[in-house]
Tab-separated table of C-alpha atoms in Angstrom:
chain	number	residue	atom	x	y	z
A	1	UNK	CA	105.798	90.750	127.830
A	2	UNK	CA	105.256	94.001	129.409
A	3	UNK	CA	103.069	96.858	127.994
A	4	UNK	CA	106.415	98.693	127.119
A	5	UNK	CA	107.849	95.716	125.021
A	6	UNK	CA	104.719	95.252	123.377
A	7	UNK	CA	104.452	98.971	122.392
A	8	UNK	CA	108.383	98.636	120.797
A	9	UNK	CA	107.791	95.077	119.400
A	10	UNK	CA	104.688	96.658	117.237
A	11	UNK	CA	106.055	100.023	116.344
A	12	UNK	CA	109.350	97.889	115.193
A	13	UNK	CA	107.053	95.783	112.692
A	14	UNK	CA	105.103	98.785	111.830
A	15	UNK	CA	108.510	100.270	110.917
A	16	UNK	CA	109.624	96.512	108.613
A	17	UNK	CA	106.040	96.833	107.140
A	18	UNK	CA	106.410	100.461	106.275
A	19	UNK	CA	110.310	99.466	104.422
A	20	UNK	CA	108.776	96.236	102.876
A	21	UNK	CA	106.091	98.221	101.274
A	22	UNK	CA	107.685	101.467	100.009
A	23	UNK	CA	104.770	103.988	101.398
A	24	UNK	CA	102.147	103.467	103.192
A	25	UNK	CA	98.922	105.321	104.775
A	26	UNK	CA	97.715	105.013	108.445
A	27	UNK	CA	94.270	103.059	107.280
A	28	UNK	CA	96.707	99.947	105.653
A	29	UNK	CA	99.026	99.730	108.659
A	30	UNK	CA	95.822	99.862	111.101
A	31	UNK	CA	94.412	97.093	109.052
A	32	UNK	CA	97.109	95.010	108.845
A	33	UNK	CA	98.027	95.021	112.129
A	34	UNK	CA	94.544	95.331	113.820
A	35	UNK	CA	95.089	98.376	116.161
A	36	UNK	CA	92.885	101.381	116.207
A	37	UNK	CA	93.477	104.509	114.299
A	38	UNK	CA	94.740	106.670	117.395
A	39	UNK	CA	97.284	103.633	118.312
A	40	UNK	CA	98.445	104.070	114.509
A	41	UNK	CA	99.115	107.568	114.803
A	42	UNK	CA	100.667	107.256	118.066
A	43	UNK	CA	103.211	104.745	116.704
A	44	UNK	CA	103.964	106.637	113.381
A	45	UNK	CA	104.005	109.735	115.722
A	46	UNK	CA	107.057	108.345	117.728
A	47	UNK	CA	108.768	106.699	114.603
A	48	UNK	CA	108.893	110.354	112.831
A	49	UNK	CA	110.334	111.745	115.669
A	50	UNK	CA	112.869	109.445	115.872
A	51	UNK	CA	113.742	110.222	112.877
A	52	UNK	CA	112.967	106.647	111.132
A	53	UNK	CA	110.410	107.423	108.763
A	54	UNK	CA	108.876	110.672	106.905
A	55	UNK	CA	105.041	112.372	106.356
A	56	UNK	CA	104.788	112.847	102.700
A	57	UNK	CA	101.396	114.611	101.686
A	58	UNK	CA	98.556	116.558	103.509
A	59	UNK	CA	95.255	114.969	104.708
A	60	UNK	CA	92.896	113.419	103.524
A	61	UNK	CA	96.285	111.827	101.375
A	62	UNK	CA	98.987	111.079	103.827
A	63	UNK	CA	101.456	108.600	103.227
A	64	UNK	CA	104.573	107.300	105.457
A	65	UNK	CA	107.718	106.298	103.955
A	66	UNK	CA	111.218	105.195	105.998
A	67	UNK	CA	114.023	107.625	105.508
A	68	UNK	CA	116.819	105.747	103.510
A	69	UNK	CA	120.192	106.947	105.104
A	70	UNK	CA	122.150	104.172	102.861
A	71	UNK	CA	122.269	106.091	99.625
A	72	UNK	CA	123.575	109.394	99.461
A	73	UNK	CA	124.838	111.656	96.898
A	74	UNK	CA	128.452	110.346	97.704
A	75	UNK	CA	127.855	107.064	97.120
A	76	UNK	CA	127.785	107.081	93.398
A	77	UNK	CA	129.910	109.530	91.057
A	78	UNK	CA	127.801	111.298	87.952
A	79	UNK	CA	129.592	113.383	85.274
A	80	UNK	CA	128.972	116.848	85.000
A	81	UNK	CA	126.998	116.389	81.850
A	82	UNK	CA	124.526	113.592	83.199
A	83	UNK	CA	123.936	116.020	86.641
A	84	UNK	CA	123.061	118.649	83.953
A	85	UNK	CA	120.646	116.670	82.298
A	86	UNK	CA	118.890	115.669	85.444
A	87	UNK	CA	118.614	118.942	87.197
A	88	UNK	CA	117.099	120.042	84.106
A	89	UNK	CA	115.054	117.563	82.887
A	90	UNK	CA	114.269	115.154	85.238
A	91	UNK	CA	110.517	115.364	87.238
A	92	UNK	CA	108.217	113.095	88.235
A	93	UNK	CA	104.955	113.713	90.360
A	94	UNK	CA	104.368	110.780	92.851
A	95	UNK	CA	100.407	109.544	93.529
A	96	UNK	CA	100.798	111.003	96.883
A	97	UNK	CA	101.281	114.526	94.783
A	98	UNK	CA	105.300	115.047	96.036
A	99	UNK	CA	107.358	116.723	92.998
A	100	UNK	CA	110.728	114.680	92.639
A	101	UNK	CA	112.897	116.740	90.739
A	102	UNK	CA	116.585	117.512	90.170
A	103	UNK	CA	119.428	115.252	91.643
A	104	UNK	CA	117.890	114.596	94.783
A	105	UNK	CA	114.300	113.903	93.426
A	106	UNK	CA	116.327	111.499	90.856
A	107	UNK	CA	118.244	109.901	93.883
A	108	UNK	CA	115.016	109.217	95.733
A	109	UNK	CA	112.791	108.360	92.547
A	110	UNK	CA	115.850	105.458	92.134
A	111	UNK	CA	115.746	104.176	95.247
A	112	UNK	CA	112.373	103.999	96.007
A	113	UNK	CA	112.279	101.697	93.037
A	114	UNK	CA	115.376	99.415	93.910
A	115	UNK	CA	116.788	100.970	90.721
A	116	UNK	CA	121.080	101.525	90.427
A	117	UNK	CA	121.560	105.310	90.425
A	118	UNK	CA	124.387	105.092	88.201
A	119	UNK	CA	123.252	102.946	85.147
A	120	UNK	CA	119.882	104.756	85.621
A	121	UNK	CA	121.149	108.126	85.393
A	122	UNK	CA	123.140	107.172	82.204
A	123	UNK	CA	120.024	105.667	80.418
A	124	UNK	CA	117.905	108.994	81.338
A	125	UNK	CA	120.639	110.710	79.738
A	126	UNK	CA	120.749	108.667	76.737
A	127	UNK	CA	117.094	109.022	76.282
A	128	UNK	CA	116.933	112.495	76.676
A	129	UNK	CA	119.562	113.528	74.371
A	130	UNK	CA	118.126	111.249	71.969
A	131	UNK	CA	114.933	113.450	71.908
A	132	UNK	CA	116.831	117.101	72.460
A	133	UNK	CA	118.334	116.175	69.206
A	134	UNK	CA	115.307	116.657	67.278
A	135	UNK	CA	114.422	119.890	68.471
A	136	UNK	CA	115.116	123.172	66.537
A	137	UNK	CA	115.264	126.089	68.353
A	138	UNK	CA	113.549	124.507	71.306
A	139	UNK	CA	110.814	123.492	69.592
A	140	UNK	CA	109.716	120.072	67.909
A	141	UNK	CA	108.713	120.754	64.140
A	142	UNK	CA	105.202	118.554	63.798
A	143	UNK	CA	104.493	119.794	60.480
A	144	UNK	CA	105.069	116.929	58.397
A	145	UNK	CA	103.661	114.946	61.042
A	146	UNK	CA	100.346	116.932	60.753
A	147	UNK	CA	100.744	116.936	57.023
A	148	UNK	CA	100.947	113.393	56.908
A	149	UNK	CA	97.905	112.606	59.163
A	150	UNK	CA	95.614	115.100	57.355
A	151	UNK	CA	97.089	115.925	54.021
A	152	UNK	CA	99.191	118.521	52.761
A	153	UNK	CA	96.090	121.014	52.972
A	154	UNK	CA	95.583	121.140	56.400
A	155	UNK	CA	94.647	123.982	58.251
A	156	UNK	CA	98.394	124.999	58.861
A	157	UNK	CA	101.442	126.010	57.455
A	158	UNK	CA	103.579	125.379	60.488
A	159	UNK	CA	103.084	123.819	63.819
A	160	UNK	CA	105.054	123.178	66.543
A	161	UNK	CA	105.397	121.185	70.125
A	162	UNK	CA	107.330	122.185	73.241
A	163	UNK	CA	107.850	118.893	74.431
A	164	UNK	CA	107.074	114.997	73.830
A	165	UNK	CA	104.331	113.861	76.360
A	166	UNK	CA	106.617	110.983	76.556
A	167	UNK	CA	109.827	108.553	76.831
A	168	UNK	CA	110.637	105.345	76.694
A	169	UNK	CA	111.745	103.451	80.043
A	170	UNK	CA	110.807	106.870	81.901
A	171	UNK	CA	107.651	107.776	80.404
A	172	UNK	CA	105.924	111.265	81.077
A	173	UNK	CA	108.621	113.821	80.600
A	174	UNK	CA	108.724	116.778	83.166
A	175	UNK	CA	106.242	118.693	81.098
A	176	UNK	CA	103.978	115.269	80.579
A	177	UNK	CA	103.627	115.090	84.407
A	178	UNK	CA	103.010	118.806	84.776
A	179	UNK	CA	100.520	118.653	81.852
A	180	UNK	CA	98.573	115.459	83.225
A	181	UNK	CA	98.868	116.939	87.247
A	182	UNK	CA	97.008	120.132	86.092
A	183	UNK	CA	94.437	118.570	84.174
A	184	UNK	CA	93.419	116.308	86.458
A	185	UNK	CA	93.129	118.503	89.229
A	186	UNK	CA	92.154	121.395	87.552
A	187	UNK	CA	94.870	123.686	88.737
A	188	UNK	CA	94.732	127.028	87.326
A	189	UNK	CA	98.310	127.627	89.092
A	190	UNK	CA	100.019	124.632	87.411
A	191	UNK	CA	98.239	125.666	84.085
A	192	UNK	CA	99.829	129.172	84.722
A	193	UNK	CA	103.554	127.562	85.619
A	194	UNK	CA	103.258	125.348	82.331
A	195	UNK	CA	102.811	128.826	80.480
A	196	UNK	CA	105.198	130.577	81.789
A	197	UNK	CA	107.801	127.415	80.943
A	198	UNK	CA	106.958	127.309	77.222
A	199	UNK	CA	106.394	131.513	76.346
A	200	UNK	CA	110.184	132.144	75.755
A	201	UNK	CA	109.931	129.636	73.553
A	202	UNK	CA	106.789	130.753	71.437
A	203	UNK	CA	106.996	134.417	71.631
């Protein structure tokens, strides 16, 4: 096998490794194939330029994932109501810091986890609708809960909160994700973003 064939073979194996792993960083690739850091980045650069993989994040947290061209918006049909709920309420922050939201974000989230998009979209709509019914004037009344916990003579007459922190199946809500990310990263920008989102409901 000549050098060109050897490089192409290694590149193909790296592509398959990324595909099987969903998302990997350069260090993992170097360790798995026992090749130098420079060689890893050379192969990754070629795969990115060939539109086979995409780079996610920024140094020092850089990951690579295969570009999935098999699943497109045309491959499934979502009713308008479900689409609107996904656009408004779906939000997920990957470990890399990549934010997934709306229809495209939901599609990527499902694709990475091997979920059937139609089925998972219907589940998401049902869960969100269930919890939205508990809201009044876009707020959740927690007065009964706090009285039950601390007694009727608690320090506040009424207590409201803006959103559930987490729901079944899908885990943390849009606000729960943003709150956790802001807290962990001590991000003032994210905290201001959260404040702006809830201001209209409480003022």
